[in-house]
Coordinates of C-alpha atoms and ligand atoms in Angstrom, one line a residue:
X249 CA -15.7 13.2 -39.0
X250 CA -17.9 16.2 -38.2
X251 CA -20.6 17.2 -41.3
X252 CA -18.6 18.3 -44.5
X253 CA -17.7 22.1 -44.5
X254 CA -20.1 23.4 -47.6
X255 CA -17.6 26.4 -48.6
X256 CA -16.2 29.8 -47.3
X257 CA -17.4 32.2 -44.9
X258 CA -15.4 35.0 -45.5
X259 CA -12.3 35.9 -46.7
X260 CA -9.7 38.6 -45.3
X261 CA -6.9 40.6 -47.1
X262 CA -4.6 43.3 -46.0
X263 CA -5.4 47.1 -47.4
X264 CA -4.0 50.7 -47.5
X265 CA -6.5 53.1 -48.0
X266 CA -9.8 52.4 -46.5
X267 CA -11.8 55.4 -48.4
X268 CA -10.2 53.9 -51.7
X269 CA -11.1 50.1 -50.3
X270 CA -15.0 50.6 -49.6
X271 CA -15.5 53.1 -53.2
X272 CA -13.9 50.0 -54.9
X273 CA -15.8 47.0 -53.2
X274 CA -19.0 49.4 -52.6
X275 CA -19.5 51.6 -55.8
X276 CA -17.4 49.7 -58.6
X277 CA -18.4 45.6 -57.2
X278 CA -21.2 46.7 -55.7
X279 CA -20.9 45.1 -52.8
X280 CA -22.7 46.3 -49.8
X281 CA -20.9 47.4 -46.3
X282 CA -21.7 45.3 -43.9
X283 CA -20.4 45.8 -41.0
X284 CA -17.6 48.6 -39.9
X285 CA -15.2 47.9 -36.8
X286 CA -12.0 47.4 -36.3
X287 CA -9.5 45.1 -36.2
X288 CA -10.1 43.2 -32.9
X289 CA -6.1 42.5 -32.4
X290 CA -4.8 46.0 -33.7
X291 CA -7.4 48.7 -32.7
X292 CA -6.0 51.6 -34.6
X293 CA -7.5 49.6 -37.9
X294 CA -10.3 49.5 -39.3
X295 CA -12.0 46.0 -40.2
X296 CA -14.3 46.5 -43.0
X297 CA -17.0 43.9 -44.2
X298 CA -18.5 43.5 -47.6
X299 CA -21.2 41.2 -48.8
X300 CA -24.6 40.4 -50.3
X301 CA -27.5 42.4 -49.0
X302 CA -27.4 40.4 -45.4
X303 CA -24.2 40.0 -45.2
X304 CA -24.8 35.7 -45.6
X305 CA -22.2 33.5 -44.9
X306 CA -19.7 32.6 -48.5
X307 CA -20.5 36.6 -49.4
X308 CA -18.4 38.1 -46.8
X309 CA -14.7 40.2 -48.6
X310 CA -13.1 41.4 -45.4
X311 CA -10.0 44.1 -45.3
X312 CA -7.7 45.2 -42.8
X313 CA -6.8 49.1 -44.5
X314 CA -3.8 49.9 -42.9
X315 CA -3.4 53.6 -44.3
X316 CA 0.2 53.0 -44.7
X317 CA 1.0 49.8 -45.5
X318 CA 3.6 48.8 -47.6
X319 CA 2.7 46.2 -50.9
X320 CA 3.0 42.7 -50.1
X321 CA 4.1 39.6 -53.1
X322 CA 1.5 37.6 -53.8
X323 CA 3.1 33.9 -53.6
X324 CA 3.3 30.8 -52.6
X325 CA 1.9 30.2 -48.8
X326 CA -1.2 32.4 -50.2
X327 CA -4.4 32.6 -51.5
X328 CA -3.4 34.1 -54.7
X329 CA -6.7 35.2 -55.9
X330 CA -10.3 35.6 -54.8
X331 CA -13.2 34.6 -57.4
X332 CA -16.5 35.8 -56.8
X333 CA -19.8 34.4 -58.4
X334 CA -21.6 36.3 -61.4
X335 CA -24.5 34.8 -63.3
X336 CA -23.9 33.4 -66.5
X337 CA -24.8 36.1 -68.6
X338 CA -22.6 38.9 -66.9
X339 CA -19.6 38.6 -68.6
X340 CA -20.9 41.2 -71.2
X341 CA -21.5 43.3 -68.6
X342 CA -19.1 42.9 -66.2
X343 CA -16.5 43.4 -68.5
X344 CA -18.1 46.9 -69.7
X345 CA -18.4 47.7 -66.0
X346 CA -14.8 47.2 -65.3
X347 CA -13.3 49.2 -68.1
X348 CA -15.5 52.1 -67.4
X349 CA -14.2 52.4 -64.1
X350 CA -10.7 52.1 -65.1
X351 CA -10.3 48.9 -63.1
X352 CA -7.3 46.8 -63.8
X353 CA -8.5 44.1 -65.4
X354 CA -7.6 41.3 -68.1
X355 CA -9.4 39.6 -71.0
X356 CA -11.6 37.1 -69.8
X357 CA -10.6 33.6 -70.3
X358 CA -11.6 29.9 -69.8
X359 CA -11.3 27.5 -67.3
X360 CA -12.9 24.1 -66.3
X361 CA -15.6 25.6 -68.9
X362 CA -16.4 28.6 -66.9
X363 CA -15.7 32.4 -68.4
X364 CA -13.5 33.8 -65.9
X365 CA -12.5 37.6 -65.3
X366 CA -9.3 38.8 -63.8
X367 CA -8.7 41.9 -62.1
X368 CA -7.2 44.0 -59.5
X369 CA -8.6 45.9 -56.8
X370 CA -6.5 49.0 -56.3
X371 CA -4.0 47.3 -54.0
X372 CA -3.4 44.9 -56.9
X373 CA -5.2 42.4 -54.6
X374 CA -6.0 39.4 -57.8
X375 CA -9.6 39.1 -57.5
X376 CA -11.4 36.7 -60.8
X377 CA -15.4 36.9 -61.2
X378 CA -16.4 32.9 -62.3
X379 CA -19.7 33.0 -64.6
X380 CA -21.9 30.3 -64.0
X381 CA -25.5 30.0 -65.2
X382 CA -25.8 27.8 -61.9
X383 CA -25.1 30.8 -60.2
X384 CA -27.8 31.4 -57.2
X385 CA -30.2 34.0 -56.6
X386 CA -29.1 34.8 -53.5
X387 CA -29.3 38.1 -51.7
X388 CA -28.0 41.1 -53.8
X389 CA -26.7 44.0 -52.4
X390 CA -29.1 46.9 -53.5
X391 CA -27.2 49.8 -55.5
X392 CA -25.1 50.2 -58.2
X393 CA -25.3 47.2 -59.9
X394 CA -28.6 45.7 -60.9
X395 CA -29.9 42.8 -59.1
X396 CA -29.9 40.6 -62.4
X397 CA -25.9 41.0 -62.6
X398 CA -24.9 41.2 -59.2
X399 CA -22.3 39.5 -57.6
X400 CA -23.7 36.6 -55.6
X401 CA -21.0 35.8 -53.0
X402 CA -17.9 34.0 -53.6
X403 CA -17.1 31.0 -56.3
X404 CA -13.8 30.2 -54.4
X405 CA -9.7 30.9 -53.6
X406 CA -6.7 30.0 -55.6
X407 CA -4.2 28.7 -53.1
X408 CA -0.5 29.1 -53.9
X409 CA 1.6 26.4 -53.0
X410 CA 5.1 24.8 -53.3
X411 CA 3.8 21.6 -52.2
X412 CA 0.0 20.9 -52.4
X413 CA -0.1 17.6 -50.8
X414 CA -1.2 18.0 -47.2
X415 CA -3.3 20.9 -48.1
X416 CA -5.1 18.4 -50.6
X417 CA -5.4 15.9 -47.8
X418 CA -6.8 18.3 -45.2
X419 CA -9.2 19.8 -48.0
X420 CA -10.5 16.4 -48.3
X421 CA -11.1 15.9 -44.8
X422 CA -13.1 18.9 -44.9
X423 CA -15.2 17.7 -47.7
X424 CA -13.5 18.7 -50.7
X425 CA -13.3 16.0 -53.3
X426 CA -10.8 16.8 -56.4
X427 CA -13.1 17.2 -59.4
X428 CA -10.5 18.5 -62.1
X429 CA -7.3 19.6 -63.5
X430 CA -5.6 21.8 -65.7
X431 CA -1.9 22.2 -65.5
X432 CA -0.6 22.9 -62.2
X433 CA -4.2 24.1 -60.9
X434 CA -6.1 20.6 -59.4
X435 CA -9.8 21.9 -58.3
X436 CA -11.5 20.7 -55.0
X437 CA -15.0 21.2 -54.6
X438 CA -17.1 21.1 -51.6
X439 CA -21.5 20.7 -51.6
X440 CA -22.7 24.3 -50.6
X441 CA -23.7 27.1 -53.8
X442 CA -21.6 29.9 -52.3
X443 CA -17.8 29.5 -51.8
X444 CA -17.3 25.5 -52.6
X445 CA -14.4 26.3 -54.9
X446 CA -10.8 25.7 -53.9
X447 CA -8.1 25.5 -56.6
X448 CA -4.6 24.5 -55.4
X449 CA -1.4 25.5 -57.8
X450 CA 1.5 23.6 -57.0
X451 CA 4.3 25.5 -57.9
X452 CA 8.2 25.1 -56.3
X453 CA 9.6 28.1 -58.2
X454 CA 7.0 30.7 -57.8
X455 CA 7.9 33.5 -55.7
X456 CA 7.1 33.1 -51.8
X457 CA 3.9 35.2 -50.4
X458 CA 5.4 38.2 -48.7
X459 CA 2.3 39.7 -46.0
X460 CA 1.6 43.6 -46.9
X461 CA -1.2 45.3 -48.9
X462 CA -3.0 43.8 -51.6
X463 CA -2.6 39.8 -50.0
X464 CA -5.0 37.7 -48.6
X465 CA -4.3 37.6 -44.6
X466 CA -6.9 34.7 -44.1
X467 CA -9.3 32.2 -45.6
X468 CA -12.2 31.3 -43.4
X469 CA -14.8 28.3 -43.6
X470 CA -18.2 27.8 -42.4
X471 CA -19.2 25.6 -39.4
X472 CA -21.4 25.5 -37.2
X473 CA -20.9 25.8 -33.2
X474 CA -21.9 22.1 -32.5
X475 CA -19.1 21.4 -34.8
X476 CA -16.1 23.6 -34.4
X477 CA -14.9 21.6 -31.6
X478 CA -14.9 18.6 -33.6
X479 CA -12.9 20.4 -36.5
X480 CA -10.5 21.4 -33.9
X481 CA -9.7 18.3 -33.5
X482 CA -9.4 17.6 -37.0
X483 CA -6.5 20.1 -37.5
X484 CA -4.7 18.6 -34.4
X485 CA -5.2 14.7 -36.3
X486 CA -3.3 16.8 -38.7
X487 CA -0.5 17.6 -37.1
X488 CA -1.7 21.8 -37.2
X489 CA -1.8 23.5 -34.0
X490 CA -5.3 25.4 -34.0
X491 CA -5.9 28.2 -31.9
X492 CA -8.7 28.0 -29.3
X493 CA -12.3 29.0 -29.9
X494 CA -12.3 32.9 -30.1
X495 CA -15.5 35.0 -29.9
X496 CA -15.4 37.3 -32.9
X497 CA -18.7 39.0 -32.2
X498 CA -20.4 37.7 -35.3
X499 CA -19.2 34.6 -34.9
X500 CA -16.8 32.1 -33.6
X501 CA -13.5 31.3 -34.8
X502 CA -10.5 28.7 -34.8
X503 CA -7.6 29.6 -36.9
X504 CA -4.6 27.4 -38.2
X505 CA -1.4 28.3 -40.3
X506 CA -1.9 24.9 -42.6
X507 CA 1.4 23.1 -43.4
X508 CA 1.3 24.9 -47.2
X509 CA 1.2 28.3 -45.2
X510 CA -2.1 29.7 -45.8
X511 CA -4.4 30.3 -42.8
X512 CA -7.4 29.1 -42.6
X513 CA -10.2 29.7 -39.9
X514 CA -12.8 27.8 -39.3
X515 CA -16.4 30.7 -38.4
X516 CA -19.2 29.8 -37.6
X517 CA -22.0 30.5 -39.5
X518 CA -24.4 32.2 -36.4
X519 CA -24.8 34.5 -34.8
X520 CA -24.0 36.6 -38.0
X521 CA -23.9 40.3 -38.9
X522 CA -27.3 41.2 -37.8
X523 CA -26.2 40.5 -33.9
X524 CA -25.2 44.3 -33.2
X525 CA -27.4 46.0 -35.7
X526 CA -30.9 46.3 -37.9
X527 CA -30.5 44.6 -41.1
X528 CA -31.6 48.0 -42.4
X529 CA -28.8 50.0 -41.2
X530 CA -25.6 47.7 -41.4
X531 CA -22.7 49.3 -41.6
X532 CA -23.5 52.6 -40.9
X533 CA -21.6 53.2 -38.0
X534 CA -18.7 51.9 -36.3
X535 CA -19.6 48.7 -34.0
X536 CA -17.5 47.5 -31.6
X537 CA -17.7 43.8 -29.6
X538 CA -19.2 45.2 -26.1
X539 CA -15.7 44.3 -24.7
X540 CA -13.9 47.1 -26.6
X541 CA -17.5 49.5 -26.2
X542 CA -15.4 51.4 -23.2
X543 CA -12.3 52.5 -25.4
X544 CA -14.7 53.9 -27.7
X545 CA -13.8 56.8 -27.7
X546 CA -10.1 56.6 -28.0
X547 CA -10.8 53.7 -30.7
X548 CA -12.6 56.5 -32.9
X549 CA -9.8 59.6 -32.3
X550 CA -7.0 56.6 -33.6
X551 CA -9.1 56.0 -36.6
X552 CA -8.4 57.3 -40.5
X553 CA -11.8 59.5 -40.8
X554 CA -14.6 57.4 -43.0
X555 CA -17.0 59.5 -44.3
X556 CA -18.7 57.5 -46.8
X557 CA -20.8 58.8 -49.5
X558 CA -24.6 57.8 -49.8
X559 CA -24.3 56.0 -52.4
X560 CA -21.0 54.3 -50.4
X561 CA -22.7 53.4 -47.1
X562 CA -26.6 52.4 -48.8
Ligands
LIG701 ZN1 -11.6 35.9 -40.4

């Protein structure tokens, strides 16, 4: 069995409005945009990248903004919600932050001893910020949000299931080990400080997952390029049909639709967001892979305009 997978590299959810989708995730997280492009299989979509300072692997909130799309459900066959990290002694702040910017958000509550925040981004996309006094140091974003509160990356993904079982089982061949329960939600954790959180909630009569705005489209791991080959084979062992190794510019991918309906990918975790452009500047402009760099052109006229504010594109 190749090296256990430490957590997530990224995560990637469907949009509408991509203005509305980088003010959120820029000015009210305070995430920084990390990288601008576009979706590699639909051109006439942006791709939009969001992450600590350096874009590190386990910070990385992707969206698809499709200007039009209609809401999905969240449901079962889904990652229901995405948690990120915040130090232990954010909640105060965090929750001030929120209701000052009119986010949708609830109380906070408790779970496996952590203070949890819910909220929506404005797609209704369930997003949670986990406080943890483990939380790392990490790489904050500069800008809105002081360093000290930041959010560090992600804690982790609620997956929606009917049936949790082989999801469990291929979790734990990834080098998830359970390590707690309460109610229907059994926790898996995996070694790395970003991203090593994945909670599965078994649940027969929740409504299915329907694909639209405001729903994860994909949950990606980290691996590295020596061993992406080997978890290929790991999906096949279980019975999933991967896809093959696809270049994704900033790094390599396998995907596979897991038996509880959620796709994961498998990135690797080089050569990273820093391939294309200076550290200094990510984001700024739009970047294509060099095998779309001759469409340019009609890539940009088929493209929402995105005229980011300073404080939007720092
Ligand atoms: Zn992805």
């Amino acid at each position: 069995m190749p090296e256990a997978i430490p957590g997530l590299h990224h995560v990637t959810a469907v949009g509408s409005d991509p203005v509305r989708n980088a003010a959120f995730y820029t000015e009210t997280l305070g995430l920084r945009l990390v990288k601008r492009s576009v979706n590699q299989d639909d051109v006439s979509v942006y791709h939009l990248f969001y992450g600590d300072h350096g874009g590190s692997p386990g910070t990385s909130m992707t969206f698809f903004p499709y200007p039009d799309a209609a809401p999905g459900q969240v449901g079962t066959g889904q990652a229901s919600a995405v948690a990120f990290l915040i130090p232990g002694d954010s909640v105060d702040y965090w929750v001030d932050r929120l209701a000052a910017e009119g986010v949708d958000a609830d109380d906070p509550v408790e779970r496996f001893g952590d203070v949890v925040i819910p909220f929506r981004d404005p797609d209704g996309l369930p997003l949670e910020l986990v406080a943890r006094a483990d939380a790392p140091a990490g790489d904050p974003p500069e800008g809105p949000v002081p360093a000290e509160h930041a959010v560090r990356g992600f804690f982790g993904v609620t997956l929606s299931l009917s049936d949790a079982e082989r999801t469990a089982t291929l979790l734990e061949a990834m080098g998830f080990e359970e390590s707690g329960s309460e109610g229907r939600r059994v926790r898996y954790e995996s070694h790395g400080d970003l991203g090593y959180a994945v909670d599965l909630v078994a649940d027969p009569s929740a409504p299915q997952g329907r694909p639209g705005a405001g729903t994860v489209h994909h949950v990606a791991f980290q691996v590295t390029e020596e061993t992406q080959p080997e978890w290929r084979q790991v999906l096949m062992d279980h019975g999933l049909r991967p896809t093959e190794i696809i270049d994704r510019k900033w790094f390599e991918s396998v995907y596979a639709r897991t038996t509880g309906g959620v796709l994961f990918e498998y990135a690797t975790t080089e050569p990273g967001y820093t391939v294309d452009e200076d550290l200094a500047n990510l984001g700024e402009r739009l970047v294509l892979p060099e095998w779309l760099e001759g469409r340019r052109d009609e890539i940009e006229a088929g493209l929402p305009a995105l005229e980011l504010d300073e404080a939007v594109s720092r």
